[in-house]
Tab-separated table of C-alpha atoms in Angstrom:
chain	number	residue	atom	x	y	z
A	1	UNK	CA	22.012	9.333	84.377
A	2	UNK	CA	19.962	12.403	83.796
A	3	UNK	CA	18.956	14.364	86.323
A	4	UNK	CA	15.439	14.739	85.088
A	5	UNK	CA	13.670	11.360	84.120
A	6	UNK	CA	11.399	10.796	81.106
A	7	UNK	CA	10.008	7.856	79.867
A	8	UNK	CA	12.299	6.456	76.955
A	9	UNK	CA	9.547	6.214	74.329
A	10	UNK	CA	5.633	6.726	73.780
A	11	UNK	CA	3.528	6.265	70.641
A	12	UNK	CA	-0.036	7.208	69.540
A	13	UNK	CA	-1.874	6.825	66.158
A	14	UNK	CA	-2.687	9.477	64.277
A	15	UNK	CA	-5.046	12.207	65.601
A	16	UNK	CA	-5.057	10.858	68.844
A	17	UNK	CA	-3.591	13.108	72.200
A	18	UNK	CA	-0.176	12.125	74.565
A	19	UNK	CA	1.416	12.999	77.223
A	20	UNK	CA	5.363	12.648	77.737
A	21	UNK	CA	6.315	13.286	81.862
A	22	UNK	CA	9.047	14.966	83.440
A	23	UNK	CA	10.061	14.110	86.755
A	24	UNK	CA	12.860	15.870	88.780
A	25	UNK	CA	13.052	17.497	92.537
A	26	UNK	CA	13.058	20.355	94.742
A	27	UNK	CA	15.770	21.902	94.002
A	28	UNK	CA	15.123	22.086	89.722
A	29	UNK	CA	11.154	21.555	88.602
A	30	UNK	CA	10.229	21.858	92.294
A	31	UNK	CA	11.310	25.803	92.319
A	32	UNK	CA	11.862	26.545	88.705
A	33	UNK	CA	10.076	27.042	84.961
A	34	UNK	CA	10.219	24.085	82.782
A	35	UNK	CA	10.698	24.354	78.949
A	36	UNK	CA	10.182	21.822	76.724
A	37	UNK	CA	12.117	20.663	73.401
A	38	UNK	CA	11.575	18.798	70.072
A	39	UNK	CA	14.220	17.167	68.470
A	40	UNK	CA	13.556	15.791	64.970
A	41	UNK	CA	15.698	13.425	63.246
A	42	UNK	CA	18.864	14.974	62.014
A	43	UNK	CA	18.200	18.634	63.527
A	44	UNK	CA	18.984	21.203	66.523
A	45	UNK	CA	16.629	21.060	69.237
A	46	UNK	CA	13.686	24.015	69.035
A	47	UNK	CA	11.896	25.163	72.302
A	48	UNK	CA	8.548	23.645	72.142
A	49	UNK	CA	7.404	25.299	75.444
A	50	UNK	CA	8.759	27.933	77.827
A	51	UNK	CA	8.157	28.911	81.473
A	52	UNK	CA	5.994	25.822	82.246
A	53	UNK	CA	3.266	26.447	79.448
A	54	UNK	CA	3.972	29.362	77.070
A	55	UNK	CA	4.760	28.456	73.628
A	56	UNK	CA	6.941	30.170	71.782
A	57	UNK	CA	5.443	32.175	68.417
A	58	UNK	CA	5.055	29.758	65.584
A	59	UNK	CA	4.165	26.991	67.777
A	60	UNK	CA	0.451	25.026	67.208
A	61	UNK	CA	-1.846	25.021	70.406
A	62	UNK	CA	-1.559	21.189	69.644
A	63	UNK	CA	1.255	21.662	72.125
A	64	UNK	CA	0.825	22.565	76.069
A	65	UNK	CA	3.021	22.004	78.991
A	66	UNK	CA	1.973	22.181	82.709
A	67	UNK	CA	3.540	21.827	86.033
A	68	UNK	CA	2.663	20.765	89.527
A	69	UNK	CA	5.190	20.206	92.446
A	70	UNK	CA	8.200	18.437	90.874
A	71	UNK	CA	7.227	17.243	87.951
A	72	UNK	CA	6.178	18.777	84.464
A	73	UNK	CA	3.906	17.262	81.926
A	74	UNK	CA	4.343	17.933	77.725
A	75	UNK	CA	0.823	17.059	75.584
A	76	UNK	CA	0.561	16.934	72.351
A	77	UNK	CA	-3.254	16.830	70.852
A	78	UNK	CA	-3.982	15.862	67.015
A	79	UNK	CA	-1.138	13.591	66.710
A	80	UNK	CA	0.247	14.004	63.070
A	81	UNK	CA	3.283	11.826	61.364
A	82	UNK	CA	5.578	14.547	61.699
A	83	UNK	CA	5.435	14.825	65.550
A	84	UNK	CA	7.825	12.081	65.639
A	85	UNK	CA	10.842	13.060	67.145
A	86	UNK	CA	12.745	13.034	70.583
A	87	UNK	CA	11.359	15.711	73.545
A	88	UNK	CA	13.037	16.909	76.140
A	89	UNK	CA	12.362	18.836	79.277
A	90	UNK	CA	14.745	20.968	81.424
A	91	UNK	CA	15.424	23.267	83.572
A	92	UNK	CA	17.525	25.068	85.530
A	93	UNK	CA	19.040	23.002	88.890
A	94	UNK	CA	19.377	25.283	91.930
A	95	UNK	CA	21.780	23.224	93.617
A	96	UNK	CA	23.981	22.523	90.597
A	97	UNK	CA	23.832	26.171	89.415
A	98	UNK	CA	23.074	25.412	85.602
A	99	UNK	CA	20.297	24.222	83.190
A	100	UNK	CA	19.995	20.254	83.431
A	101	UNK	CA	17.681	17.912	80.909
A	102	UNK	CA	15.859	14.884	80.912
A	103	UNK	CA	17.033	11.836	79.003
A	104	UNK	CA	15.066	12.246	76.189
A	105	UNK	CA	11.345	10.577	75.000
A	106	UNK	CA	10.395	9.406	71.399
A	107	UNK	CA	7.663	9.432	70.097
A	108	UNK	CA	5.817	7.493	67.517
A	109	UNK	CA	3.328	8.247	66.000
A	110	UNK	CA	1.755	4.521	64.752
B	1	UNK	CA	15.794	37.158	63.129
B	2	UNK	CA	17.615	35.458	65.917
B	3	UNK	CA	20.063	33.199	64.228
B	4	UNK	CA	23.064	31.035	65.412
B	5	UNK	CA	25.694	29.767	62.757
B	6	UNK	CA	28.337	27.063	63.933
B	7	UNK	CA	31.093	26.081	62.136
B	8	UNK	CA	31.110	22.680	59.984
B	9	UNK	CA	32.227	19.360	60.781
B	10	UNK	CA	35.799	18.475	61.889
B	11	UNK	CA	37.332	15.340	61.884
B	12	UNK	CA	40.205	14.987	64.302
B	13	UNK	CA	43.286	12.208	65.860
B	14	UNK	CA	42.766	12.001	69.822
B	15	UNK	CA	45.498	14.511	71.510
B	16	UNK	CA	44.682	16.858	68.388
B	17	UNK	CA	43.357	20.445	69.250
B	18	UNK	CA	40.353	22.060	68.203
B	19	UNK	CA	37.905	25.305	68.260
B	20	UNK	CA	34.654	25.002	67.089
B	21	UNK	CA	32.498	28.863	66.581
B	22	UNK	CA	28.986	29.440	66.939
B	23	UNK	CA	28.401	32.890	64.876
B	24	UNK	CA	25.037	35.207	66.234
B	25	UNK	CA	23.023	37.383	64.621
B	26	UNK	CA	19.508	39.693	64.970
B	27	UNK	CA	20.259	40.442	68.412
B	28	UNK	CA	22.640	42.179	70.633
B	29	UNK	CA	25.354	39.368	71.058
B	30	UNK	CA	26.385	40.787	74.308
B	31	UNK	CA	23.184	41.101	76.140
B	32	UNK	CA	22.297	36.992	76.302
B	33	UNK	CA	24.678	34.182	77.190
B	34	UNK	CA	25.715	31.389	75.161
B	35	UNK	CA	25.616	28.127	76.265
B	36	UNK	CA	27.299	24.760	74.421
B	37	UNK	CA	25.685	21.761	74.626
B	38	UNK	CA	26.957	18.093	73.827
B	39	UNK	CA	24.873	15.105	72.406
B	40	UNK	CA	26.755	12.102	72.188
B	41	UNK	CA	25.686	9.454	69.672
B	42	UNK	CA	22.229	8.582	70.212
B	43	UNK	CA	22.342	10.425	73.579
B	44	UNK	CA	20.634	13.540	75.107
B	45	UNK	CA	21.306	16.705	75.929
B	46	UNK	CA	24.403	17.759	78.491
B	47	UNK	CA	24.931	21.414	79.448
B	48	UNK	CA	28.631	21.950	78.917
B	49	UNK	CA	29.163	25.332	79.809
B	50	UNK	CA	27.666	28.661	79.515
B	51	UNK	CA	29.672	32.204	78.588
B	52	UNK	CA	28.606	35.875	79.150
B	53	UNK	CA	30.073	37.729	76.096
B	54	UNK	CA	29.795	41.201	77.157
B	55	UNK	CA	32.273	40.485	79.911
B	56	UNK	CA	33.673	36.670	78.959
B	57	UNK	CA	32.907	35.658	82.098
B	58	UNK	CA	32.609	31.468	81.734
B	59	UNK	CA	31.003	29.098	83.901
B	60	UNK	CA	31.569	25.193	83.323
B	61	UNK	CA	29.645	21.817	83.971
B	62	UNK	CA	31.869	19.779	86.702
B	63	UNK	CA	31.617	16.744	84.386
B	64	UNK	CA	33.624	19.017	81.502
B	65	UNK	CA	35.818	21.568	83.693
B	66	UNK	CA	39.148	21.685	82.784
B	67	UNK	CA	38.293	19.718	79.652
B	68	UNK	CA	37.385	22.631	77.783
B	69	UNK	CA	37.407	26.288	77.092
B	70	UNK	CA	34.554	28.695	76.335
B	71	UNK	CA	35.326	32.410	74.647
B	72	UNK	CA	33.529	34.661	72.851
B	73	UNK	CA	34.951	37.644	70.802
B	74	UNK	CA	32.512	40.450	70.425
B	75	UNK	CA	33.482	42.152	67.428
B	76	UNK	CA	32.491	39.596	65.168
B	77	UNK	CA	29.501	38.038	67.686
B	78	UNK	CA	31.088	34.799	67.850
B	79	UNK	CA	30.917	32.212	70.774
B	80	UNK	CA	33.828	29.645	70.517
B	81	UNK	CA	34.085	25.674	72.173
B	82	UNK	CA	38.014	24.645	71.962
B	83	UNK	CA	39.935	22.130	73.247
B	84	UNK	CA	43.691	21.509	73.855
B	85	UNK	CA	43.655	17.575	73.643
B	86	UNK	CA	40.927	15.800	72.115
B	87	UNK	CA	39.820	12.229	73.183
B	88	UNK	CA	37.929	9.112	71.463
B	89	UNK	CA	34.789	10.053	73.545
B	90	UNK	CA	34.571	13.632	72.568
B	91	UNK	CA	32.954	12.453	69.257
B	92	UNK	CA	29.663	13.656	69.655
B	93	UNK	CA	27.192	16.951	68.143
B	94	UNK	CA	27.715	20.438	69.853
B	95	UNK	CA	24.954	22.776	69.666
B	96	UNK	CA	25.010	26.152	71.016
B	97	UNK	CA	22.098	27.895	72.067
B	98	UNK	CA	21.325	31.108	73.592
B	99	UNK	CA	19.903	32.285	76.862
B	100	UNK	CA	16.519	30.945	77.440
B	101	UNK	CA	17.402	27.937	74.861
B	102	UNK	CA	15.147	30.077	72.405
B	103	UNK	CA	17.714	29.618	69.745
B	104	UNK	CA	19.666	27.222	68.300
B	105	UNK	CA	22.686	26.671	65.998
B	106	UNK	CA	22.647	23.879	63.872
B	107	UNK	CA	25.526	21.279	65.493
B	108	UNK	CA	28.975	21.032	64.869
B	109	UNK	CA	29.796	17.281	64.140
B	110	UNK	CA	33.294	16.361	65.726
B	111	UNK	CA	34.992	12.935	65.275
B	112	UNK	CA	37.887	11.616	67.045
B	113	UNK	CA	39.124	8.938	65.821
B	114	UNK	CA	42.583	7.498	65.391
């Protein structure tokens, strides 16, 4: 059981824009920046998003992240084929002293 | 260029021993932590354990305390994940990443399996 929650899956055609959610408490999202993770098949993670809604050099504006009380949103705009992959959020826990993550989306991209 | 290079795969019998490296480069090793992270088959991400290599200070997860052992040797830049007695349900990918999670290695497969 992860201490942040995502929805297991999401898909979108081609083109079109989603959003994956992150939902955790006070004492992780609720006080602290939120970055966001892709995970293609087969490969290391690579930070998506940083500190709520900066991305990282090299990364298309087709990505944004936001925040608002405990939870944290990823979007991707301009769906394309190779957006398919698992994302995941974290961030660090206050009251467990370390960085936690959510379970994990997929996307597919129809 | 940041980059972090682990060790390859091991295959290994449960009670076996093992240390797994994670090699950095482009940066100054001892001014970011390393942090290991397992993925279990078709799982996500679990924070094992974090290390500060300019003074190898260690901090673990509860869930993996005792379980493993985190070190890092400075002169060559290299983080290390061991452990003294492997089990069936350590098969899994490690990744380690440094501070910020702006970097990744590539995985270290590791398969227990009798």
């Amino acid at each position: 059981q992860s201490v942040l929650t995502q929805p297991p899956s999401v898909s979108a055609a081609p083109g079109q824009k989603v959003t994956i959610s992150c939902s955790g408490s006070s004492s992780n999202i609720g006080k602290n920046y939120v970055s966001w993770y892709q995970q293609l098949p087969g490969t290391a993670p690579k930070l998506l998003i940083s500190d709520n809604d900066k991305r990282p050099s090299g990364i298309p504006d087709r990505f944004s992240g936001s925040k608002s009380g405990t939870s944290a949103t990823l979007g991707i705009t301009g769906l394309q084929t190779g957006d398919e992959a698992d994302y995941y959020c974290g961030t660090w826990d206050s009251s467990l002293s370390a960085e936690v993550f959510g379970g994990g989306t997929k996307l597919t991209v129809l | 260029e940041v980059q972090l290079v682990q060790s390859g795969a091991e295959v290994k019998k449960p009670g076996e021993s093992l240390k797994i490296s994670c090699k950095a480069s482009g940066y100054t090793f001892t001014n970011y932590r390393i942090a290991w992270v397992r993925q279990m088959p078709g799982k996500g991400l679990e924070r094992m354990g974090i290390i500060y290599p300019g003074t190898s200070y260690a901090i673990y997860s509860p869930s993996f305390q005792g379980h493993i052992t985190i070190s890092a040797d400075t002169s060559i830049s290299t983080a290390y994940l061991q452990w003294s007695s492997l089990k069936a349900s350590d098969t899994a990918m490690y990744y380690c990443a440094r501070q910020g999670f702006d970097s990744w290695g590539q995985g270290t497969l590791v398969t227990v399996s009798s």
